[in-house]
Amino acid sequence: MPVFAGLHFRRLVELARKDRLAPLYIFVGEPAEARDKAGRILSVQEERGALIERVDLAETPPDTLPALLSSGGLFGPRRLVLAASGEVLSERPELAPEILRALSPGGVHLLLLAREFPEDHELYRFAEEKGAVVPLALQKGRARFLNELAERLSAEGKSMERTVAEYFLSLVGEDYAHFRNELEKVILHAGERETIRREDVEAVVVPAEEAALFLLGDTLLEKGPEAARGLLRRLLDHGEAPPRIEAALFTYFKRLWLLAHLVSRRPELLRERNFENFRRTLENLLKEVWTDKPPALLSRVHPYALFRLKRHLDNLSEERIPEIFEALYELDAALKRDFQAPERAFYSFFLRVYHLRGRAPLKEGSADRPAFAGALPGSGRGF
């Protein structure tokens, strides 16, 4: 059995239902996801009378694993041993021969969970040849859980339109446990209805912290102040602190400003509809504009987030963005100096920013331009 990823993992579960088990499975990736995937094989075998044992190698000396695998008779029930923190074994290569000898009779099967595992390790090579390697998180962004989402919906007799699925995945982020929890909530909320709608997602899904804060800027620019206020209320209701929301908005618009600067250097970026072409152009442009080290706000975010972010520049010119930082300065003052209620202060900010879309920038000296114009990051004024 070679490497099993994505939809191919289902084959391992089907084989387990037929008592066709590999001596060694290595699940490489996030612990919660690895435990969930391995648990599907365990549950199938438990129903068929197999004995299940669990051990965490971060808490139990790894030297004891060969003895644990060797215990039990040849003619007893089949045993499956789930070993968490398997990455510990990558530092103990001398244990590999003992572990493989313990697995050779065939009465016991090892499911090893590891955050990462070297491909040149003896256990990994054995799993590739005679066992199964299950790599997790091969993709980033919303594509990571796409197969899992389709599989779970199919099992529950549910469906989602593509746009709703993309919206759901954009909210839940890349934490597997959060993804599973929010998916269960959406399925339950839909009840007897087969099709899960966007309203179901909006009603019950709590966005991942990073996704929710990032989404606030998106919601404001795309749907307007009322929709942004609705999301703000949900963030506040779930205990999000106003200073963190304010800081997230600052980061969001700083990132948008930097992206606008790049677009001004390479206007075709704004019109590019193919993500791979956008990613390659962006990568080259970052090296061209910042030869030493590009800003972390651009280099540490997945390019897909920037690919989606650029759509807001159709209605918001680079020249207008400094006025957003002026509005942020006012927001900060309203919260910290004037002690305004958070919802009122943020809503005023939302109204002002949304009003900037599609308008020409105010000229210096205009009576409508705030007196604190220029209070931008790094200027010594502001936050």
mmCIF file of C-alpha atoms in Angstrom:
data_model
loop_
_atom_site.group_PDB
_atom_site.id
_atom_site.type_symbol
_atom_site.label_atom_id
_atom_site.label_comp_id
_atom_site.label_asym_id
_atom_site.label_seq_id
_atom_site.Cartn_x
_atom_site.Cartn_y
_atom_site.Cartn_z
ATOM 1 C CA MET A 1 0.000 0.000 0.000
ATOM 2 C CA PRO A 2 1.574 3.326 -1.000
ATOM 3 C CA VAL A 3 0.520 6.891 -0.099
ATOM 4 C CA PHE A 4 -3.212 7.493 0.499
ATOM 5 C CA ALA A 5 -4.361 11.118 0.371
ATOM 6 C CA GLY A 6 -7.695 12.894 -0.037
ATOM 7 C CA LEU A 7 -10.493 10.778 -1.471
ATOM 8 C CA HIS A 8 -8.171 7.744 -1.742
ATOM 9 C CA PHE A 9 -8.307 7.411 2.046
ATOM 10 C CA ARG A 10 -11.799 5.957 1.682
ATOM 11 C CA ARG A 11 -10.224 2.896 0.122
ATOM 12 C CA LEU A 12 -8.338 2.189 3.357
ATOM 13 C CA VAL A 13 -11.583 2.319 5.328
ATOM 14 C CA GLU A 14 -13.289 -0.025 2.861
ATOM 15 C CA LEU A 15 -10.386 -2.466 3.099
ATOM 16 C CA ALA A 16 -10.606 -2.328 6.902
ATOM 17 C CA ARG A 17 -14.275 -3.345 6.665
ATOM 18 C CA LYS A 18 -13.080 -6.479 4.859
ATOM 19 C CA ASP A 19 -10.402 -7.149 7.536
ATOM 20 C CA ARG A 20 -7.678 -6.278 5.059
ATOM 21 C CA LEU A 21 -5.358 -4.284 7.264
ATOM 22 C CA ALA A 22 -1.850 -2.942 6.774
ATOM 23 C CA PRO A 23 0.698 -3.770 9.487
ATOM 24 C CA LEU A 24 1.653 -0.093 9.770
ATOM 25 C CA TYR A 25 -0.222 3.138 9.051
ATOM 26 C CA ILE A 26 1.514 6.494 9.374
ATOM 27 C CA PHE A 27 -0.759 9.565 9.538
ATOM 28 C CA VAL A 28 1.280 12.735 9.037
ATOM 29 C CA GLY A 29 -0.272 16.105 9.864
ATOM 30 C CA GLU A 30 -2.387 17.983 12.388
ATOM 31 C CA PRO A 31 -3.076 15.757 15.440
ATOM 32 C CA ALA A 32 -6.841 16.369 15.503
ATOM 33 C CA GLU A 33 -7.233 15.461 11.840
ATOM 34 C CA ALA A 34 -4.880 12.478 12.115
ATOM 35 C CA ARG A 35 -6.784 11.160 15.133
ATOM 36 C CA ASP A 36 -10.092 11.560 13.319
ATOM 37 C CA LYS A 37 -8.916 9.740 10.185
ATOM 38 C CA ALA A 38 -7.284 6.916 12.151
ATOM 39 C CA GLY A 39 -10.425 6.697 14.294
ATOM 40 C CA ARG A 40 -12.460 5.698 11.242
ATOM 41 C CA ILE A 41 -10.335 2.596 10.760
ATOM 42 C CA LEU A 42 -10.435 1.857 14.489
ATOM 43 C CA SER A 43 -14.224 2.143 14.710
ATOM 44 C CA VAL A 44 -14.719 -0.182 11.746
ATOM 45 C CA GLN A 45 -12.444 -2.776 13.310
ATOM 46 C CA GLU A 46 -13.880 -2.352 16.801
ATOM 47 C CA GLU A 47 -17.290 -3.290 15.387
ATOM 48 C CA ARG A 48 -15.670 -6.433 14.043
ATOM 49 C CA GLY A 49 -14.323 -7.474 17.451
ATOM 50 C CA ALA A 50 -10.782 -6.109 17.336
ATOM 51 C CA LEU A 51 -9.097 -4.865 20.510
ATOM 52 C CA ILE A 52 -8.104 -1.191 20.457
ATOM 53 C CA GLU A 53 -5.225 0.174 22.536
ATOM 54 C CA ARG A 54 -4.004 3.746 22.707
ATOM 55 C CA VAL A 55 -0.695 5.219 23.785
ATOM 56 C CA ASP A 56 0.833 8.697 23.659
ATOM 57 C CA LEU A 57 4.578 8.524 23.039
ATOM 58 C CA ALA A 58 5.006 12.022 24.483
ATOM 59 C CA GLU A 59 3.885 10.648 27.869
ATOM 60 C CA THR A 60 5.005 6.998 27.637
ATOM 61 C CA PRO A 61 8.671 6.092 27.013
ATOM 62 C CA PRO A 62 8.961 5.100 23.342
ATOM 63 C CA ASP A 63 11.191 2.167 24.382
ATOM 64 C CA THR A 64 8.058 0.429 25.680
ATOM 65 C CA LEU A 65 6.296 0.431 22.295
ATOM 66 C CA PRO A 66 7.938 -2.749 20.899
ATOM 67 C CA ALA A 67 6.950 -4.661 24.055
ATOM 68 C CA LEU A 68 3.394 -3.338 23.847
ATOM 69 C CA LEU A 69 3.135 -4.496 20.237
ATOM 70 C CA SER A 70 4.576 -7.922 21.099
ATOM 71 C CA SER A 71 2.169 -8.614 23.966
ATOM 72 C CA GLY A 72 -0.781 -10.910 23.280
ATOM 73 C CA GLY A 73 -0.918 -14.275 21.550
ATOM 74 C CA LEU A 74 -0.943 -15.196 17.880
ATOM 75 C CA PHE A 75 -4.411 -16.711 18.139
ATOM 76 C CA GLY A 76 -6.147 -13.994 20.149
ATOM 77 C CA PRO A 77 -8.347 -11.220 18.738
ATOM 78 C CA ARG A 78 -6.824 -8.775 16.305
ATOM 79 C CA ARG A 79 -5.192 -5.794 18.046
ATOM 80 C CA LEU A 80 -4.864 -2.259 16.744
ATOM 81 C CA VAL A 81 -2.523 0.109 18.586
ATOM 82 C CA LEU A 82 -2.973 3.858 18.097
ATOM 83 C CA ALA A 83 0.285 5.697 18.954
ATOM 84 C CA ALA A 84 0.044 9.495 19.182
ATOM 85 C CA SER A 85 3.077 11.835 19.094
ATOM 86 C CA GLY A 86 4.762 9.476 16.641
ATOM 87 C CA GLU A 87 7.276 12.161 15.690
ATOM 88 C CA VAL A 88 9.165 11.091 18.834
ATOM 89 C CA LEU A 89 10.210 7.923 16.988
ATOM 90 C CA SER A 90 11.965 9.964 14.305
ATOM 91 C CA GLU A 91 14.593 10.728 16.959
ATOM 92 C CA ARG A 92 14.890 7.057 17.958
ATOM 93 C CA PRO A 93 15.773 5.233 14.699
ATOM 94 C CA GLU A 94 17.252 2.305 16.662
ATOM 95 C CA LEU A 95 13.724 1.294 17.732
ATOM 96 C CA ALA A 96 12.508 0.757 14.155
ATOM 97 C CA PRO A 97 13.829 -2.842 13.749
ATOM 98 C CA GLU A 98 12.238 -3.889 17.062
ATOM 99 C CA ILE A 99 8.897 -2.336 16.090
ATOM 100 C CA LEU A 100 8.896 -4.043 12.697
ATOM 101 C CA ARG A 101 9.747 -7.404 14.272
ATOM 102 C CA ALA A 102 6.808 -6.985 16.652
ATOM 103 C CA LEU A 103 4.504 -6.288 13.693
ATOM 104 C CA SER A 104 5.743 -9.191 11.558
ATOM 105 C CA PRO A 105 3.480 -11.978 12.968
ATOM 106 C CA GLY A 106 0.423 -10.104 11.681
ATOM 107 C CA GLY A 107 -1.797 -10.154 14.777
ATOM 108 C CA VAL A 108 -1.160 -6.523 15.687
ATOM 109 C CA HIS A 109 -1.391 -3.349 13.605
ATOM 110 C CA LEU A 110 0.174 0.002 14.436
ATOM 111 C CA LEU A 111 -1.462 3.340 13.586
ATOM 112 C CA LEU A 112 1.188 6.000 14.111
ATOM 113 C CA LEU A 113 0.135 9.665 14.326
ATOM 114 C CA ALA A 114 2.852 12.261 13.763
ATOM 115 C CA ARG A 115 2.936 15.980 13.059
ATOM 116 C CA GLU A 116 5.815 15.254 10.697
ATOM 117 C CA PHE A 117 7.912 12.211 9.913
ATOM 118 C CA PRO A 118 11.125 11.908 7.851
ATOM 119 C CA GLU A 119 10.699 10.027 4.579
ATOM 120 C CA ASP A 120 14.115 8.397 4.919
ATOM 121 C CA HIS A 121 13.153 6.777 8.241
ATOM 122 C CA GLU A 122 12.974 2.966 8.212
ATOM 123 C CA LEU A 123 9.369 2.971 9.444
ATOM 124 C CA TYR A 124 8.289 5.416 6.724
ATOM 125 C CA ARG A 125 9.963 3.343 3.993
ATOM 126 C CA PHE A 126 8.273 0.198 5.342
ATOM 127 C CA ALA A 127 4.879 1.923 5.386
ATOM 128 C CA GLU A 128 5.350 3.062 1.791
ATOM 129 C CA GLU A 129 6.177 -0.480 0.677
ATOM 130 C CA LYS A 130 3.980 -2.710 2.846
ATOM 131 C CA GLY A 131 1.765 -0.386 4.862
ATOM 132 C CA ALA A 132 0.057 2.956 4.249
ATOM 133 C CA VAL A 133 1.155 6.560 4.534
ATOM 134 C CA VAL A 134 -1.684 9.069 4.960
ATOM 135 C CA PRO A 135 -0.398 12.638 4.469
ATOM 136 C CA LEU A 136 -2.723 15.361 5.687
ATOM 137 C CA ALA A 137 -2.967 19.092 4.912
ATOM 138 C CA LEU A 138 -1.423 18.761 1.439
ATOM 139 C CA GLN A 139 -3.344 21.869 0.388
ATOM 140 C CA LYS A 140 -3.665 25.322 1.893
ATOM 141 C CA GLY A 141 -6.562 27.706 2.199
ATOM 142 C CA ARG A 142 -10.154 26.739 1.513
ATOM 143 C CA ALA A 143 -9.138 23.833 -0.761
ATOM 144 C CA ARG A 144 -7.728 21.950 2.236
ATOM 145 C CA PHE A 145 -11.064 20.559 3.456
ATOM 146 C CA LEU A 146 -12.924 20.509 0.139
ATOM 147 C CA ASN A 147 -12.825 16.716 -0.280
ATOM 148 C CA GLU A 148 -13.681 16.185 3.378
ATOM 149 C CA LEU A 149 -16.645 18.540 3.057
ATOM 150 C CA ALA A 150 -18.001 16.762 -0.024
ATOM 151 C CA GLU A 151 -17.593 13.354 1.619
ATOM 152 C CA ARG A 152 -19.331 14.383 4.846
ATOM 153 C CA LEU A 153 -22.232 16.069 3.065
ATOM 154 C CA SER A 154 -22.729 13.027 0.851
ATOM 155 C CA ALA A 155 -22.786 10.724 3.885
ATOM 156 C CA GLU A 156 -25.488 12.909 5.486
ATOM 157 C CA GLY A 157 -27.557 13.214 2.298
ATOM 158 C CA LYS A 158 -26.865 16.948 2.126
ATOM 159 C CA SER A 159 -25.556 19.279 -0.543
ATOM 160 C CA MET A 160 -24.182 22.808 -0.895
ATOM 161 C CA GLU A 161 -23.885 25.032 -3.890
ATOM 162 C CA ARG A 162 -20.276 25.749 -4.758
ATOM 163 C CA THR A 163 -20.478 29.395 -3.665
ATOM 164 C CA VAL A 164 -21.925 28.389 -0.289
ATOM 165 C CA ALA A 165 -19.216 25.750 0.188
ATOM 166 C CA GLU A 166 -16.512 28.308 -0.604
ATOM 167 C CA TYR A 167 -18.066 30.775 1.817
ATOM 168 C CA PHE A 168 -18.241 28.138 4.574
ATOM 169 C CA LEU A 169 -14.615 27.097 4.044
ATOM 170 C CA SER A 170 -13.448 30.715 4.054
ATOM 171 C CA LEU A 171 -14.980 31.124 7.519
ATOM 172 C CA VAL A 172 -13.712 28.019 9.274
ATOM 173 C CA GLY A 173 -10.019 28.519 8.517
ATOM 174 C CA GLU A 174 -7.495 25.685 8.590
ATOM 175 C CA ASP A 175 -8.073 24.208 12.027
ATOM 176 C CA TYR A 176 -9.486 20.721 11.490
ATOM 177 C CA ALA A 177 -11.333 20.467 14.806
ATOM 178 C CA HIS A 178 -13.040 23.815 14.174
ATOM 179 C CA PHE A 179 -13.956 22.757 10.636
ATOM 180 C CA ARG A 180 -15.586 19.535 11.872
ATOM 181 C CA ASN A 181 -17.426 21.261 14.720
ATOM 182 C CA GLU A 182 -18.891 24.010 12.521
ATOM 183 C CA LEU A 183 -19.875 21.520 9.810
ATOM 184 C CA GLU A 184 -21.832 19.480 12.359
ATOM 185 C CA LYS A 185 -23.666 22.639 13.452
ATOM 186 C CA VAL A 186 -24.597 23.567 9.885
ATOM 187 C CA ILE A 187 -25.873 20.058 9.125
ATOM 188 C CA LEU A 188 -28.027 20.051 12.269
ATOM 189 C CA HIS A 189 -29.352 23.534 11.537
ATOM 190 C CA ALA A 190 -30.468 22.504 8.041
ATOM 191 C CA GLY A 191 -32.636 19.805 9.616
ATOM 192 C CA GLU A 192 -34.631 17.761 7.114
ATOM 193 C CA ARG A 193 -33.764 20.094 4.259
ATOM 194 C CA GLU A 194 -31.337 18.533 1.759
ATOM 195 C CA THR A 195 -29.695 21.731 0.518
ATOM 196 C CA ILE A 196 -27.623 23.757 2.958
ATOM 197 C CA ARG A 197 -27.984 27.454 2.199
ATOM 198 C CA ARG A 198 -25.828 30.472 2.876
ATOM 199 C CA GLU A 199 -28.359 31.555 5.520
ATOM 200 C CA ASP A 200 -27.653 28.326 7.430
ATOM 201 C CA VAL A 201 -23.946 29.094 7.431
ATOM 202 C CA GLU A 202 -24.458 32.702 8.508
ATOM 203 C CA ALA A 203 -26.859 31.656 11.275
ATOM 204 C CA VAL A 204 -24.646 29.202 13.160
ATOM 205 C CA VAL A 205 -21.025 29.233 11.981
ATOM 206 C CA VAL A 206 -18.568 30.955 14.278
ATOM 207 C CA PRO A 207 -15.659 31.983 12.039
ATOM 208 C CA ALA A 208 -12.148 31.012 13.003
ATOM 209 C CA GLU A 209 -10.625 33.934 14.890
ATOM 210 C CA GLU A 210 -8.314 35.031 12.073
ATOM 211 C CA ALA A 211 -10.958 34.454 9.399
ATOM 212 C CA ALA A 212 -13.628 36.363 11.327
ATOM 213 C CA LEU A 213 -11.466 39.412 11.883
ATOM 214 C CA PHE A 214 -10.266 39.365 8.279
ATOM 215 C CA LEU A 215 -13.846 38.902 7.103
ATOM 216 C CA LEU A 216 -14.959 42.102 8.838
ATOM 217 C CA GLY A 217 -13.076 44.272 6.338
ATOM 218 C CA ASP A 218 -14.298 42.149 3.443
ATOM 219 C CA THR A 219 -17.891 42.387 4.628
ATOM 220 C CA LEU A 220 -17.689 46.161 5.017
ATOM 221 C CA LEU A 221 -16.304 46.800 1.532
ATOM 222 C CA GLU A 222 -18.474 44.211 -0.187
ATOM 223 C CA LYS A 223 -21.830 44.312 1.623
ATOM 224 C CA GLY A 224 -21.844 47.610 3.445
ATOM 225 C CA PRO A 225 -22.073 49.005 6.986
ATOM 226 C CA GLU A 226 -25.189 47.093 8.097
ATOM 227 C CA ALA A 227 -23.710 43.687 7.239
ATOM 228 C CA ALA A 228 -20.432 44.673 8.906
ATOM 229 C CA ARG A 229 -22.316 45.722 12.037
ATOM 230 C CA GLY A 230 -24.033 42.330 12.105
ATOM 231 C CA LEU A 231 -20.683 40.529 12.027
ATOM 232 C CA LEU A 232 -19.291 42.945 14.618
ATOM 233 C CA ARG A 233 -22.124 42.065 16.992
ATOM 234 C CA ARG A 234 -21.327 38.366 16.635
ATOM 235 C CA LEU A 235 -17.652 39.021 17.379
ATOM 236 C CA LEU A 236 -18.513 41.083 20.456
ATOM 237 C CA ASP A 237 -21.075 38.515 21.628
ATOM 238 C CA HIS A 238 -18.406 35.812 21.472
ATOM 239 C CA GLY A 239 -16.097 37.858 23.680
ATOM 240 C CA GLU A 240 -13.813 39.443 21.092
ATOM 241 C CA ALA A 241 -12.208 42.556 22.600
ATOM 242 C CA PRO A 242 -12.740 45.874 20.730
ATOM 243 C CA PRO A 243 -8.976 46.663 20.686
ATOM 244 C CA ARG A 244 -8.312 43.361 18.894
ATOM 245 C CA ILE A 245 -11.034 44.100 16.339
ATOM 246 C CA GLU A 246 -9.585 47.561 15.825
ATOM 247 C CA ALA A 247 -6.086 46.118 15.409
ATOM 248 C CA ALA A 248 -7.389 43.572 12.893
ATOM 249 C CA LEU A 249 -8.995 46.339 10.828
ATOM 250 C CA PHE A 250 -5.747 48.286 10.920
ATOM 251 C CA THR A 251 -3.869 45.208 9.668
ATOM 252 C CA TYR A 252 -6.500 44.543 7.000
ATOM 253 C CA PHE A 253 -6.355 48.032 5.526
ATOM 254 C CA LYS A 254 -2.563 48.239 5.831
ATOM 255 C CA ARG A 255 -2.368 45.041 3.799
ATOM 256 C CA LEU A 256 -4.852 46.437 1.276
ATOM 257 C CA TRP A 257 -2.750 49.611 1.007
ATOM 258 C CA LEU A 258 0.438 47.640 0.333
ATOM 259 C CA LEU A 259 -1.363 45.560 -2.266
ATOM 260 C CA ALA A 260 -2.674 48.743 -3.907
ATOM 261 C CA HIS A 261 0.911 49.983 -4.117
ATOM 262 C CA LEU A 262 1.920 46.794 -5.947
ATOM 263 C CA VAL A 263 -1.054 47.067 -8.280
ATOM 264 C CA SER A 264 -0.013 50.610 -9.140
ATOM 265 C CA ARG A 265 3.352 49.182 -10.225
ATOM 266 C CA ARG A 266 1.812 46.289 -12.166
ATOM 267 C CA PRO A 267 -1.829 47.140 -13.119
ATOM 268 C CA GLU A 268 -2.345 43.769 -14.806
ATOM 269 C CA LEU A 269 -2.444 42.224 -11.319
ATOM 270 C CA LEU A 270 -5.856 43.785 -10.780
ATOM 271 C CA ARG A 271 -7.254 42.238 -13.967
ATOM 272 C CA GLU A 272 -5.683 38.803 -13.492
ATOM 273 C CA ARG A 273 -8.375 36.139 -12.992
ATOM 274 C CA ASN A 274 -6.101 33.086 -12.876
ATOM 275 C CA PHE A 275 -4.739 32.457 -9.380
ATOM 276 C CA GLU A 276 -1.530 30.717 -10.474
ATOM 277 C CA ASN A 277 -0.663 33.562 -12.841
ATOM 278 C CA PHE A 278 -1.418 36.050 -10.047
ATOM 279 C CA ARG A 279 0.756 34.119 -7.585
ATOM 280 C CA ARG A 280 3.760 34.024 -9.933
ATOM 281 C CA THR A 281 3.463 37.717 -10.816
ATOM 282 C CA LEU A 282 3.076 38.648 -7.159
ATOM 283 C CA GLU A 283 6.116 36.610 -6.134
ATOM 284 C CA ASN A 284 8.306 38.304 -8.729
ATOM 285 C CA LEU A 285 6.934 41.747 -7.937
ATOM 286 C CA LEU A 286 7.598 41.394 -4.205
ATOM 287 C CA LYS A 287 11.265 40.662 -4.962
ATOM 288 C CA GLU A 288 11.404 43.566 -7.403
ATOM 289 C CA VAL A 289 9.839 46.180 -5.119
ATOM 290 C CA TRP A 290 11.419 45.033 -1.858
ATOM 291 C CA THR A 291 14.804 43.594 -2.834
ATOM 292 C CA ASP A 292 15.875 43.050 0.768
ATOM 293 C CA LYS A 293 12.787 41.793 2.594
ATOM 294 C CA PRO A 294 9.120 42.266 1.661
ATOM 295 C CA PRO A 295 6.669 43.425 4.358
ATOM 296 C CA ALA A 296 5.482 40.622 6.603
ATOM 297 C CA LEU A 297 1.861 41.655 5.977
ATOM 298 C CA LEU A 298 2.296 40.455 2.410
ATOM 299 C CA SER A 299 4.910 37.718 2.704
ATOM 300 C CA ARG A 300 3.311 35.853 5.622
ATOM 301 C CA VAL A 301 -0.209 35.638 4.235
ATOM 302 C CA HIS A 302 -1.269 32.992 1.738
ATOM 303 C CA PRO A 303 -1.307 34.451 -1.813
ATOM 304 C CA TYR A 304 -4.924 33.345 -2.221
ATOM 305 C CA ALA A 305 -5.979 35.839 0.455
ATOM 306 C CA LEU A 306 -4.319 38.613 -1.565
ATOM 307 C CA PHE A 307 -5.890 37.286 -4.759
ATOM 308 C CA ARG A 308 -9.325 37.768 -3.193
ATOM 309 C CA LEU A 309 -8.411 41.024 -1.488
ATOM 310 C CA LYS A 310 -7.532 42.789 -4.741
ATOM 311 C CA ARG A 311 -11.174 42.844 -5.876
ATOM 312 C CA HIS A 312 -11.828 45.723 -3.467
ATOM 313 C CA LEU A 313 -9.381 47.923 -5.359
ATOM 314 C CA ASP A 314 -11.897 48.150 -8.203
ATOM 315 C CA ASN A 315 -13.895 50.587 -6.060
ATOM 316 C CA LEU A 316 -11.222 51.940 -3.732
ATOM 317 C CA SER A 317 -8.204 53.767 -5.159
ATOM 318 C CA GLU A 318 -4.800 53.824 -3.527
ATOM 319 C CA GLU A 319 -5.159 57.589 -2.991
ATOM 320 C CA ARG A 320 -8.266 57.093 -0.813
ATOM 321 C CA ILE A 321 -6.789 54.534 1.559
ATOM 322 C CA PRO A 322 -4.963 57.128 3.747
ATOM 323 C CA GLU A 323 -8.390 58.533 4.608
ATOM 324 C CA ILE A 324 -9.289 55.110 6.043
ATOM 325 C CA PHE A 325 -6.408 55.446 8.486
ATOM 326 C CA GLU A 326 -7.729 58.850 9.455
ATOM 327 C CA ALA A 327 -11.051 57.152 10.169
ATOM 328 C CA LEU A 328 -9.222 54.527 12.217
ATOM 329 C CA TYR A 329 -7.610 57.310 14.235
ATOM 330 C CA GLU A 330 -11.073 58.692 14.936
ATOM 331 C CA LEU A 331 -12.286 55.221 15.901
ATOM 332 C CA ASP A 332 -9.400 54.798 18.317
ATOM 333 C CA ALA A 333 -10.173 58.155 19.906
ATOM 334 C CA ALA A 334 -13.879 57.359 20.172
ATOM 335 C CA LEU A 335 -13.136 54.124 22.013
ATOM 336 C CA LYS A 336 -10.267 55.236 24.277
ATOM 337 C CA ARG A 337 -10.833 58.946 24.797
ATOM 338 C CA ASP A 338 -14.569 59.416 24.415
ATOM 339 C CA PHE A 339 -15.534 55.980 25.818
ATOM 340 C CA GLN A 340 -18.174 55.448 23.150
ATOM 341 C CA ALA A 341 -20.053 52.153 23.077
ATOM 342 C CA PRO A 342 -18.039 49.837 20.779
ATOM 343 C CA GLU A 343 -20.900 49.126 18.385
ATOM 344 C CA ARG A 344 -21.622 52.838 17.918
ATOM 345 C CA ALA A 345 -17.955 53.724 17.404
ATOM 346 C CA PHE A 346 -17.321 50.937 14.903
ATOM 347 C CA TYR A 347 -20.541 51.651 13.025
ATOM 348 C CA SER A 348 -19.485 55.283 12.519
ATOM 349 C CA PHE A 349 -16.206 53.997 11.135
ATOM 350 C CA PHE A 350 -18.036 51.589 8.823
ATOM 351 C CA LEU A 351 -20.213 54.388 7.439
ATOM 352 C CA ARG A 352 -17.260 56.635 6.745
ATOM 353 C CA VAL A 353 -15.152 53.969 5.043
ATOM 354 C CA TYR A 354 -18.003 52.715 2.887
ATOM 355 C CA HIS A 355 -18.653 56.296 1.801
ATOM 356 C CA LEU A 356 -15.101 56.467 0.396
ATOM 357 C CA ARG A 357 -15.745 53.765 -2.198
ATOM 358 C CA GLY A 358 -15.829 55.071 -5.750
ATOM 359 C CA ARG A 359 -15.141 58.684 -4.778
ATOM 360 C CA ALA A 360 -12.178 60.816 -5.801
ATOM 361 C CA PRO A 361 -9.755 61.633 -2.979
ATOM 362 C CA LEU A 362 -10.221 64.915 -1.128
ATOM 363 C CA LYS A 363 -7.682 67.567 -2.022
ATOM 364 C CA GLU A 364 -5.276 69.072 0.472
ATOM 365 C CA GLY A 365 -6.851 72.103 2.117
ATOM 366 C CA SER A 366 -10.404 70.984 1.422
ATOM 367 C CA ALA A 367 -12.877 72.052 4.085
ATOM 368 C CA ASP A 368 -14.176 68.488 4.152
ATOM 369 C CA ARG A 369 -10.755 66.949 4.849
ATOM 370 C CA PRO A 370 -10.240 66.193 8.576
ATOM 371 C CA ALA A 371 -7.708 68.306 10.457
ATOM 372 C CA PHE A 372 -5.687 65.248 11.428
ATOM 373 C CA ALA A 373 -5.086 64.156 7.822
ATOM 374 C CA GLY A 374 -1.745 62.468 7.589
ATOM 375 C CA ALA A 375 -1.998 60.606 10.894
ATOM 376 C CA LEU A 376 -0.799 57.432 9.261
ATOM 377 C CA PRO A 377 1.183 54.448 10.542
ATOM 378 C CA GLY A 378 4.749 55.430 11.321
ATOM 379 C CA SER A 379 4.016 59.174 11.373
ATOM 380 C CA GLY A 380 4.067 59.416 15.155
ATOM 381 C CA ARG A 381 0.334 60.010 15.364
ATOM 382 C CA GLY A 382 -2.487 57.576 15.624
ATOM 383 C CA PHE A 383 -2.354 54.318 17.501
#
